[in-house]
Protein backbone atom coordinates (compact mmCIF):
# COMPACT_ATOMS: atom_id res chain seq x y z
CA UNK A 1 0.00 0.00 0.00
CA UNK A 2 1.35 3.42 -0.96
CA UNK A 3 0.13 6.96 -0.32
CA UNK A 4 0.08 9.72 -2.94
CA UNK A 5 0.44 12.99 -1.05
CA UNK A 6 3.35 14.72 -2.72
CA UNK A 7 5.39 14.08 -5.86
CA UNK A 8 8.46 14.61 -3.74
CA UNK A 9 7.70 11.47 -1.68
CA UNK A 10 7.61 9.25 -4.76
CA UNK A 11 10.66 8.03 -6.63
CA UNK A 12 11.28 9.26 -10.18
CA UNK A 13 11.17 5.60 -11.27
CA UNK A 14 7.68 5.10 -9.84
CA UNK A 15 6.43 8.40 -11.31
CA UNK A 16 7.68 7.31 -14.71
CA UNK A 17 6.04 3.89 -14.24
CA UNK A 18 2.69 5.60 -13.53
CA UNK A 19 2.95 7.63 -16.74
CA UNK A 20 3.93 4.56 -18.78
CA UNK A 21 1.00 2.58 -17.41
CA UNK A 22 -1.41 5.45 -18.14
CA UNK A 23 -0.19 5.63 -21.74
CA UNK A 24 -0.66 1.88 -22.23
CA UNK A 25 -4.11 1.88 -20.64
CA UNK A 26 -5.28 4.93 -22.58
CA UNK A 27 -4.21 3.27 -25.86
CA UNK A 28 -5.93 0.02 -24.97
CA UNK A 29 -9.33 1.59 -24.34
CA UNK A 30 -9.63 3.78 -27.42
CA UNK A 31 -12.83 2.03 -28.47
CA UNK A 32 -14.39 1.75 -25.02
CA UNK A 33 -16.93 4.19 -23.62
CA UNK A 34 -16.58 6.01 -20.30
CA UNK A 35 -17.98 3.37 -17.98
CA UNK A 36 -16.63 0.26 -19.66
CA UNK A 37 -14.09 -1.53 -17.50
CA UNK A 38 -10.45 -2.18 -18.46
CA UNK A 39 -9.61 -5.79 -19.27
CA UNK A 40 -8.92 -7.76 -16.10
CA UNK A 41 -10.84 -5.31 -13.82
CA UNK A 42 -7.73 -4.75 -11.69
CA UNK A 43 -9.57 -2.95 -8.88
CA UNK A 44 -12.71 -5.08 -8.88
CA UNK A 45 -14.48 -4.91 -5.53
CA UNK A 46 -12.49 -1.87 -4.34
CA UNK A 47 -14.15 1.23 -2.96
CA UNK A 48 -12.55 4.67 -3.28
CA UNK A 49 -13.97 7.14 -0.76
CA UNK A 50 -13.63 10.78 -1.83
CA UNK A 51 -14.09 13.92 0.19
CA UNK A 52 -13.87 17.52 -1.01
CA UNK A 53 -13.55 20.29 1.54
CA UNK A 54 -13.22 22.73 -1.36
CA UNK A 55 -14.98 22.95 -4.72
CA UNK A 56 -14.08 20.54 -7.50
CA UNK A 57 -15.40 19.54 -10.90
CA UNK A 58 -12.55 17.82 -12.74
CA UNK A 59 -10.90 15.98 -9.85
CA UNK A 60 -14.27 14.67 -8.67
CA UNK A 61 -15.32 13.43 -12.12
CA UNK A 62 -11.95 12.04 -13.08
CA UNK A 63 -11.54 9.97 -9.92
CA UNK A 64 -15.11 8.73 -10.35
CA UNK A 65 -14.35 7.47 -13.87
CA UNK A 66 -10.86 6.28 -12.94
CA UNK A 67 -11.98 3.81 -10.27
CA UNK A 68 -15.00 2.72 -12.35
CA UNK A 69 -12.80 1.95 -15.35
CA UNK A 70 -10.64 -0.22 -13.11
CA UNK A 71 -13.66 -2.21 -11.99
CA UNK A 72 -14.15 -0.55 -8.59
CA UNK A 73 -16.57 1.98 -7.24
CA UNK A 74 -16.57 5.35 -5.49
CA UNK A 75 -18.49 7.13 -2.79
CA UNK A 76 -18.23 10.88 -2.31
CA UNK A 77 -18.68 12.16 1.24
CA UNK A 78 -19.89 15.67 1.96
CA UNK A 79 -17.67 17.07 4.73
CA UNK A 80 -20.54 19.07 6.22
CA UNK A 81 -22.44 15.82 6.79
CA UNK A 82 -19.65 14.16 8.81
CA UNK A 83 -19.22 14.44 12.57
CA UNK A 84 -15.57 15.32 11.90
CA UNK A 85 -16.34 18.75 10.45
CA UNK A 86 -18.38 19.78 13.47
CA UNK A 87 -15.74 18.66 15.93
CA UNK A 88 -17.87 15.70 17.03
CA UNK A 89 -15.38 13.04 15.93
CA UNK A 90 -11.61 12.89 15.73
CA UNK A 91 -9.54 12.33 12.60
CA UNK A 92 -8.25 9.16 14.24
CA UNK A 93 -11.71 7.60 14.62
CA UNK A 94 -12.88 8.86 11.23
CA UNK A 95 -9.78 7.32 9.65
CA UNK A 96 -10.44 3.96 11.33
CA UNK A 97 -13.98 3.88 9.95
CA UNK A 98 -12.81 4.91 6.46
CA UNK A 99 -10.20 2.13 6.58
CA UNK A 100 -12.75 -0.51 7.59
CA UNK A 101 -15.37 0.50 5.04
CA UNK A 102 -13.28 1.55 2.05
CA UNK A 103 -10.06 0.70 0.27
CA UNK A 104 -8.60 4.13 -0.56
CA UNK A 105 -9.31 7.72 0.47
CA UNK A 106 -9.00 10.79 -1.76
CA UNK A 107 -9.04 14.10 0.09
CA UNK A 108 -9.15 17.70 -1.16
CA UNK A 109 -8.44 19.91 1.80
CA UNK A 110 -7.37 23.30 3.01
CA UNK A 111 -4.93 21.77 5.47
CA UNK A 112 -1.71 19.93 4.69
CA UNK A 113 -1.60 18.87 8.33
CA UNK A 114 -4.96 17.14 7.94
CA UNK A 115 -3.59 15.01 5.10
CA UNK A 116 -0.66 14.00 7.30
CA UNK A 117 -2.90 13.25 10.25
CA UNK A 118 -5.21 11.09 8.15
CA UNK A 119 -2.15 9.30 6.79
CA UNK A 120 -1.06 8.51 10.35
CA UNK A 121 -4.32 6.78 11.24
CA UNK A 122 -5.46 5.26 7.93
CA UNK A 123 -4.60 1.70 7.02
CA UNK A 124 -5.62 2.38 3.41
CA UNK A 125 -3.87 4.67 0.88
CA UNK A 126 -4.58 8.39 0.94
CA UNK A 127 -4.43 10.54 -2.19
CA UNK A 128 -4.02 14.30 -2.13
CA UNK A 129 -6.68 15.77 -4.40
CA UNK A 130 -5.31 19.32 -3.86
CA UNK A 131 -4.00 20.96 -0.72
CA UNK A 132 -2.68 24.46 0.04
CA UNK A 133 0.84 23.33 -0.80
CA UNK A 134 0.39 21.03 -3.79
CA UNK A 135 -1.76 19.49 -6.50
CA UNK A 136 0.22 16.36 -7.40
CA UNK A 137 -2.39 14.39 -9.36
CA UNK A 138 -2.89 17.41 -11.63
CA UNK A 139 0.77 17.90 -12.41
CA UNK A 140 1.61 14.24 -12.96
CA UNK A 141 -1.25 14.15 -15.44
CA UNK A 142 0.05 17.33 -17.07
CA UNK A 143 3.48 15.75 -17.59
CA UNK A 144 1.62 12.93 -19.36
CA UNK A 145 -0.29 15.44 -21.53
CA UNK A 146 2.85 17.35 -22.49
CA UNK A 147 4.63 14.15 -23.57
CA UNK A 148 1.55 12.91 -25.42
CA UNK A 149 1.29 16.11 -27.47
CA UNK A 150 4.99 16.79 -27.96
CA UNK A 151 5.87 13.12 -28.49
CA UNK A 152 9.10 13.45 -26.54
CA UNK A 153 10.25 13.15 -22.95
CA UNK A 154 9.51 16.30 -20.96
CA UNK A 155 13.23 16.48 -20.07
CA UNK A 156 13.85 17.61 -23.65
CA UNK A 157 11.38 20.50 -23.48
CA UNK A 158 11.32 24.04 -22.13
CA UNK A 159 8.43 24.54 -19.76
CA UNK A 160 7.20 27.96 -18.62
CA UNK A 161 4.84 28.92 -15.87
CA UNK A 162 3.20 32.34 -15.91
CA UNK A 163 1.20 33.03 -12.80
CA UNK A 164 0.89 32.89 -9.08
CA UNK A 165 3.24 30.93 -6.81
CA UNK A 166 0.59 28.48 -5.70
CA UNK A 167 -0.07 24.79 -5.05
CA UNK A 168 -0.05 23.87 -8.75
CA UNK A 169 3.28 25.63 -9.33
CA UNK A 170 4.77 23.90 -6.27
CA UNK A 171 3.95 20.53 -7.79
CA UNK A 172 5.32 21.66 -11.16
CA UNK A 173 8.57 22.64 -9.43
CA UNK A 174 8.78 19.19 -7.83
CA UNK A 175 8.03 17.58 -11.20
CA UNK A 176 10.82 19.63 -12.78
CA UNK A 177 13.24 18.11 -10.28
CA UNK A 178 11.84 14.57 -10.55
CA UNK A 179 11.62 14.53 -14.36
CA UNK A 180 14.58 16.84 -14.92
CA UNK A 181 13.01 19.44 -17.18
CA UNK A 182 13.79 23.11 -17.66
CA UNK A 183 11.27 25.35 -15.93
CA UNK A 184 11.05 29.12 -16.26
CA UNK A 185 8.72 30.80 -13.82
CA UNK A 186 7.29 34.26 -14.56
CA UNK A 187 5.61 36.08 -11.70
CA UNK A 188 5.58 39.54 -10.08
CA UNK A 189 8.26 40.12 -7.45
CA UNK A 190 5.66 40.31 -4.72
CA UNK A 191 4.33 36.85 -5.57
CA UNK A 192 7.52 34.77 -5.78
CA UNK A 193 7.59 31.22 -4.34
CA UNK A 194 8.09 31.24 -0.56
CA UNK A 195 11.43 30.68 1.20
CA UNK A 196 10.82 26.98 1.76
CA UNK A 197 10.22 26.41 -1.94
CA UNK A 198 13.17 28.61 -2.94
CA UNK A 199 15.40 26.55 -0.64
CA UNK A 200 13.99 23.33 -2.06
CA UNK A 201 14.90 24.58 -5.55
CA UNK A 202 18.37 25.59 -4.38
CA UNK A 203 19.05 22.30 -2.60
CA UNK A 204 18.14 20.16 -5.58
CA UNK A 205 20.22 20.14 -8.71
CA UNK A 206 17.74 22.00 -10.81
CA UNK A 207 16.96 23.72 -14.07
CA UNK A 208 14.58 26.29 -12.62
CA UNK A 209 14.77 30.06 -13.20
CA UNK A 210 12.48 32.76 -11.90
CA UNK A 211 11.81 35.98 -13.83
CA UNK A 212 9.75 39.02 -13.01
CA UNK A 213 9.40 39.74 -16.71
CA UNK A 214 6.87 37.44 -18.42
CA UNK A 215 8.57 37.81 -21.82
CA UNK A 216 11.82 36.42 -20.42
CA UNK A 217 9.96 33.56 -18.77
CA UNK A 218 8.29 32.40 -21.99
CA UNK A 219 11.28 32.92 -24.31
CA UNK A 220 11.83 29.68 -26.24
CA UNK A 221 9.05 27.83 -24.39
CA UNK A 222 7.55 24.60 -25.75
CA UNK A 223 4.77 24.73 -23.16
CA UNK A 224 3.22 27.61 -21.22
CA UNK A 225 1.34 26.71 -18.06
CA UNK A 226 -0.90 28.98 -16.08
CA UNK A 227 -3.50 28.94 -13.30
CA UNK A 228 -5.88 31.36 -11.65
CA UNK A 229 -4.26 34.35 -9.98
CA UNK A 230 -6.70 33.98 -7.10
CA UNK A 231 -6.84 30.41 -5.82
CA UNK A 232 -9.68 28.97 -3.75
CA UNK A 233 -9.64 30.40 -0.25
CA UNK A 234 -6.84 32.81 -1.19
CA UNK A 235 -7.05 35.36 1.61
CA UNK A 236 -5.71 38.42 -0.18
CA UNK A 237 -6.86 41.78 -1.39
CA UNK A 238 -8.08 40.38 -4.71
CA UNK A 239 -8.24 43.67 -6.59
CA UNK A 240 -4.70 44.55 -5.57
CA UNK A 241 -3.35 41.14 -6.48
CA UNK A 242 -5.03 41.12 -9.89
CA UNK A 243 -3.51 44.53 -10.56
CA UNK A 244 -0.01 43.17 -9.84
CA UNK A 245 -0.59 40.43 -12.40
CA UNK A 246 -1.84 42.74 -15.18
CA UNK A 247 1.47 42.58 -17.05
CA UNK A 248 1.42 38.78 -16.81
CA UNK A 249 -1.72 38.20 -18.86
CA UNK A 250 -1.23 35.46 -21.41
CA UNK A 251 -2.12 36.99 -24.74
CA UNK A 252 -0.99 36.56 -28.33
CA UNK A 253 1.73 39.16 -27.90
CA UNK A 254 3.29 37.24 -25.04
CA UNK A 255 2.92 33.84 -26.73
CA UNK A 256 4.90 35.19 -29.69
CA UNK A 257 8.04 35.11 -27.52
CA UNK A 258 7.68 31.35 -27.16
CA UNK A 259 8.42 28.72 -29.82
CA UNK A 260 6.09 28.76 -32.83
CA UNK A 261 4.63 25.36 -31.92
CA UNK A 262 4.29 26.15 -28.24
CA UNK A 263 1.16 24.87 -26.48
CA UNK A 264 -0.88 26.41 -23.66
CA UNK A 265 -2.05 24.40 -20.63
CA UNK A 266 -4.23 25.41 -17.69
CA UNK A 267 -5.53 23.12 -14.94
CA UNK A 268 -8.85 25.04 -14.85
CA UNK A 269 -11.02 26.65 -13.71
CA UNK A 270 -9.68 29.79 -15.39
CA UNK A 271 -9.84 33.43 -14.39
CA UNK A 272 -8.71 36.53 -16.23
CA UNK A 273 -5.03 35.47 -16.49
CA UNK A 274 -5.49 34.20 -20.05
CA UNK A 275 -6.86 36.04 -23.03
CA UNK A 276 -9.93 34.43 -24.64
CA UNK A 277 -8.17 34.32 -28.03
CA UNK A 278 -5.30 32.27 -26.62
CA UNK A 279 -7.59 30.08 -24.55
CA UNK A 280 -9.71 29.13 -27.55
CA UNK A 281 -6.81 28.92 -30.03
CA UNK A 282 -5.28 25.76 -31.48
CA UNK A 283 -2.36 26.18 -29.11
CA UNK A 284 -4.61 25.62 -26.14
CA UNK A 285 -4.86 21.96 -25.14
CA UNK A 286 -6.85 22.42 -21.96
CA UNK A 287 -9.68 20.00 -22.77
CA UNK A 288 -7.32 17.13 -23.54
CA UNK A 289 -5.41 18.09 -20.40
CA UNK A 290 -8.58 17.74 -18.32
CA UNK A 291 -9.67 14.36 -19.70
CA UNK A 292 -6.16 12.94 -19.26
CA UNK A 293 -6.68 13.23 -15.51
CA UNK A 294 -8.82 10.08 -15.75
CA UNK A 295 -6.06 8.06 -17.40
CA UNK A 296 -3.26 9.14 -15.08
CA UNK A 297 -5.35 8.84 -11.93
CA UNK A 298 -6.14 5.23 -12.85
CA UNK A 299 -2.43 4.48 -12.79
CA UNK A 300 -2.03 6.48 -9.56
CA UNK A 301 -4.73 4.29 -7.99
CA UNK A 302 -2.96 1.15 -9.21
CA UNK A 303 0.30 2.47 -7.77
CA UNK A 304 -1.41 3.02 -4.41
CA UNK A 305 -2.86 -0.48 -4.45
CA UNK A 306 0.56 -1.96 -5.34
CA UNK A 307 -0.85 -3.19 -8.66
CA UNK A 308 1.22 -1.18 -11.11
CA UNK A 309 2.91 -3.45 -13.61
N1 LIG B 1 -8.00 21.24 -12.06
C1 LIG B 1 -8.77 20.83 -11.05
O1 LIG B 1 -8.31 20.24 -10.07
O2 LIG B 1 -10.09 21.10 -11.22
P1 LIG B 1 -11.21 20.99 -10.11
O3 LIG B 1 -10.92 22.00 -9.05
O4 LIG B 1 -12.50 21.27 -10.85
O5 LIG B 1 -11.20 19.59 -9.54
N1 LIG C 1 -4.56 26.94 -7.59
C1 LIG C 1 -5.95 26.57 -7.74
C2 LIG C 1 -6.08 25.25 -8.43
C3 LIG C 1 -7.49 24.81 -8.73
C4 LIG C 1 -7.57 23.49 -9.37
C5 LIG C 1 -6.62 26.55 -6.38
O1 LIG C 1 -6.03 26.04 -5.42
O2 LIG C 1 -7.72 27.05 -6.27
mmCIF file of N, CA and C in Angstrom, residues 162-163 224-229 242 245-246 248-252 254-255 264-281 283-284 286:
data_model
loop_
_atom_site.group_PDB
_atom_site.id
_atom_site.type_symbol
_atom_site.label_atom_id
_atom_site.label_comp_id
_atom_site.label_asym_id
_atom_site.label_seq_id
_atom_site.Cartn_x
_atom_site.Cartn_y
_atom_site.Cartn_z
ATOM 1 N N UNK A 162 3.485 30.927 -16.105
ATOM 2 C CA UNK A 162 3.196 32.339 -15.912
ATOM 3 C C UNK A 162 2.043 32.408 -14.935
ATOM 4 N N UNK A 163 2.306 32.937 -13.752
ATOM 5 C CA UNK A 163 1.204 33.029 -12.797
ATOM 6 C C UNK A 163 1.646 33.074 -11.362
ATOM 7 N N UNK A 224 3.487 26.564 -22.220
ATOM 8 C CA UNK A 224 3.220 27.613 -21.220
ATOM 9 C C UNK A 224 2.068 27.146 -20.341
ATOM 10 N N UNK A 225 2.355 27.081 -19.054
ATOM 11 C CA UNK A 225 1.343 26.705 -18.059
ATOM 12 C C UNK A 225 0.832 27.961 -17.369
ATOM 13 N N UNK A 226 -0.428 27.924 -16.966
ATOM 14 C CA UNK A 226 -0.901 28.980 -16.081
ATOM 15 C C UNK A 226 -1.994 28.444 -15.150
ATOM 16 N N UNK A 227 -2.434 29.284 -14.254
ATOM 17 C CA UNK A 227 -3.504 28.941 -13.304
ATOM 18 C C UNK A 227 -4.110 30.263 -12.840
ATOM 19 N N UNK A 228 -5.222 30.159 -12.161
ATOM 20 C CA UNK A 228 -5.880 31.363 -11.648
ATOM 21 C C UNK A 228 -4.943 32.184 -10.764
ATOM 22 N N UNK A 229 -5.051 33.484 -10.863
ATOM 23 C CA UNK A 229 -4.262 34.351 -9.977
ATOM 24 C C UNK A 229 -4.791 34.223 -8.544
ATOM 25 N N UNK A 242 -4.764 41.172 -8.447
ATOM 26 C CA UNK A 242 -5.027 41.121 -9.889
ATOM 27 C C UNK A 242 -4.297 42.247 -10.614
ATOM 28 N N UNK A 245 -0.769 41.447 -11.354
ATOM 29 C CA UNK A 245 -0.593 40.432 -12.401
ATOM 30 C C UNK A 245 -0.969 40.937 -13.798
ATOM 31 N N UNK A 246 -1.353 42.203 -13.898
ATOM 32 C CA UNK A 246 -1.841 42.737 -15.176
ATOM 33 C C UNK A 246 -0.850 42.499 -16.322
ATOM 34 N N UNK A 248 1.148 40.206 -16.639
ATOM 35 C CA UNK A 248 1.420 38.776 -16.812
ATOM 36 C C UNK A 248 0.291 38.055 -17.553
ATOM 37 N N UNK A 249 -0.602 38.811 -18.141
ATOM 38 C CA UNK A 249 -1.717 38.203 -18.864
ATOM 39 C C UNK A 249 -1.179 37.449 -20.081
ATOM 40 N N UNK A 250 -1.696 36.256 -20.278
ATOM 41 C CA UNK A 250 -1.226 35.459 -21.406
ATOM 42 C C UNK A 250 -2.060 35.794 -22.634
ATOM 43 N N UNK A 251 -1.446 36.596 -23.504
ATOM 44 C CA UNK A 251 -2.122 36.991 -24.736
ATOM 45 C C UNK A 251 -1.226 36.647 -25.928
ATOM 46 N N UNK A 252 -1.729 36.928 -27.108
ATOM 47 C CA UNK A 252 -0.987 36.556 -28.335
ATOM 48 C C UNK A 252 0.398 37.192 -28.364
ATOM 49 N N UNK A 254 2.359 37.952 -25.922
ATOM 50 C CA UNK A 254 3.295 37.245 -25.039
ATOM 51 C C UNK A 254 3.674 35.883 -25.639
ATOM 52 N N UNK A 255 2.683 35.174 -26.147
ATOM 53 C CA UNK A 255 2.918 33.843 -26.727
ATOM 54 C C UNK A 255 3.924 33.918 -27.883
ATOM 55 N N UNK A 264 -0.441 25.773 -24.911
ATOM 56 C CA UNK A 264 -0.884 26.408 -23.662
ATOM 57 C C UNK A 264 -1.676 25.400 -22.829
ATOM 58 N N UNK A 265 -1.318 25.293 -21.550
ATOM 59 C CA UNK A 265 -2.046 24.404 -20.630
ATOM 60 C C UNK A 265 -2.513 25.181 -19.405
ATOM 61 N N UNK A 266 -3.650 24.754 -18.872
ATOM 62 C CA UNK A 266 -4.225 25.411 -17.690
ATOM 63 C C UNK A 266 -5.059 24.357 -16.968
ATOM 64 N N UNK A 267 -4.831 24.196 -15.663
ATOM 65 C CA UNK A 267 -5.526 23.125 -14.939
ATOM 66 C C UNK A 267 -7.030 23.362 -14.858
ATOM 67 N N UNK A 268 -7.438 24.635 -14.963
ATOM 68 C CA UNK A 268 -8.848 25.037 -14.852
ATOM 69 C C UNK A 268 -9.362 24.828 -13.417
ATOM 70 N N UNK A 269 -10.323 25.609 -12.966
ATOM 71 C CA UNK A 269 -11.021 26.646 -13.713
ATOM 72 C C UNK A 269 -10.118 27.857 -13.982
ATOM 73 N N UNK A 270 -10.485 28.626 -15.029
ATOM 74 C CA UNK A 270 -9.679 29.792 -15.391
ATOM 75 C C UNK A 270 -10.260 31.075 -14.805
ATOM 76 N N UNK A 271 -9.393 32.093 -14.780
ATOM 77 C CA UNK A 271 -9.839 33.428 -14.386
ATOM 78 C C UNK A 271 -9.520 34.373 -15.524
ATOM 79 N N UNK A 272 -8.984 35.547 -15.176
ATOM 80 C CA UNK A 272 -8.706 36.529 -16.228
ATOM 81 C C UNK A 272 -7.240 36.495 -16.681
ATOM 82 N N UNK A 273 -6.472 35.502 -16.181
ATOM 83 C CA UNK A 273 -5.034 35.474 -16.489
ATOM 84 C C UNK A 273 -4.748 35.132 -17.952
ATOM 85 N N UNK A 274 -5.721 34.557 -18.644
ATOM 86 C CA UNK A 274 -5.490 34.204 -20.050
ATOM 87 C C UNK A 274 -6.534 34.869 -20.935
ATOM 88 N N UNK A 275 -6.016 35.386 -22.045
ATOM 89 C CA UNK A 275 -6.863 36.044 -23.026
ATOM 90 C C UNK A 275 -7.752 34.999 -23.724
ATOM 91 N N UNK A 276 -8.982 35.365 -23.998
ATOM 92 C CA UNK A 276 -9.930 34.433 -24.637
ATOM 93 C C UNK A 276 -9.375 33.876 -25.953
ATOM 94 N N UNK A 277 -8.690 34.751 -26.706
ATOM 95 C CA UNK A 277 -8.169 34.324 -28.029
ATOM 96 C C UNK A 277 -7.147 33.199 -27.868
ATOM 97 N N UNK A 278 -6.301 33.319 -26.860
ATOM 98 C CA UNK A 278 -5.298 32.266 -26.625
ATOM 99 C C UNK A 278 -5.997 31.023 -26.104
ATOM 100 N N UNK A 279 -6.907 31.218 -25.179
ATOM 101 C CA UNK A 279 -7.587 30.078 -24.548
ATOM 102 C C UNK A 279 -8.340 29.231 -25.579
ATOM 103 N N UNK A 280 -8.922 29.899 -26.567
ATOM 104 C CA UNK A 280 -9.708 29.132 -27.547
ATOM 105 C C UNK A 280 -8.935 28.878 -28.837
ATOM 106 N N UNK A 281 -7.623 29.137 -28.820
ATOM 107 C CA UNK A 281 -6.813 28.920 -30.029
ATOM 108 C C UNK A 281 -6.387 27.457 -30.126
ATOM 109 N N UNK A 283 -3.470 26.419 -30.036
ATOM 110 C CA UNK A 283 -2.356 26.183 -29.110
ATOM 111 C C UNK A 283 -2.846 25.676 -27.754
ATOM 112 N N UNK A 284 -4.067 25.974 -27.451
ATOM 113 C CA UNK A 284 -4.612 25.622 -26.135
ATOM 114 C C UNK A 284 -5.077 24.167 -26.127
ATOM 115 N N UNK A 286 -6.297 22.558 -23.313
ATOM 116 C CA UNK A 286 -6.851 22.415 -21.955
ATOM 117 C C UNK A 286 -7.904 21.316 -21.826
#
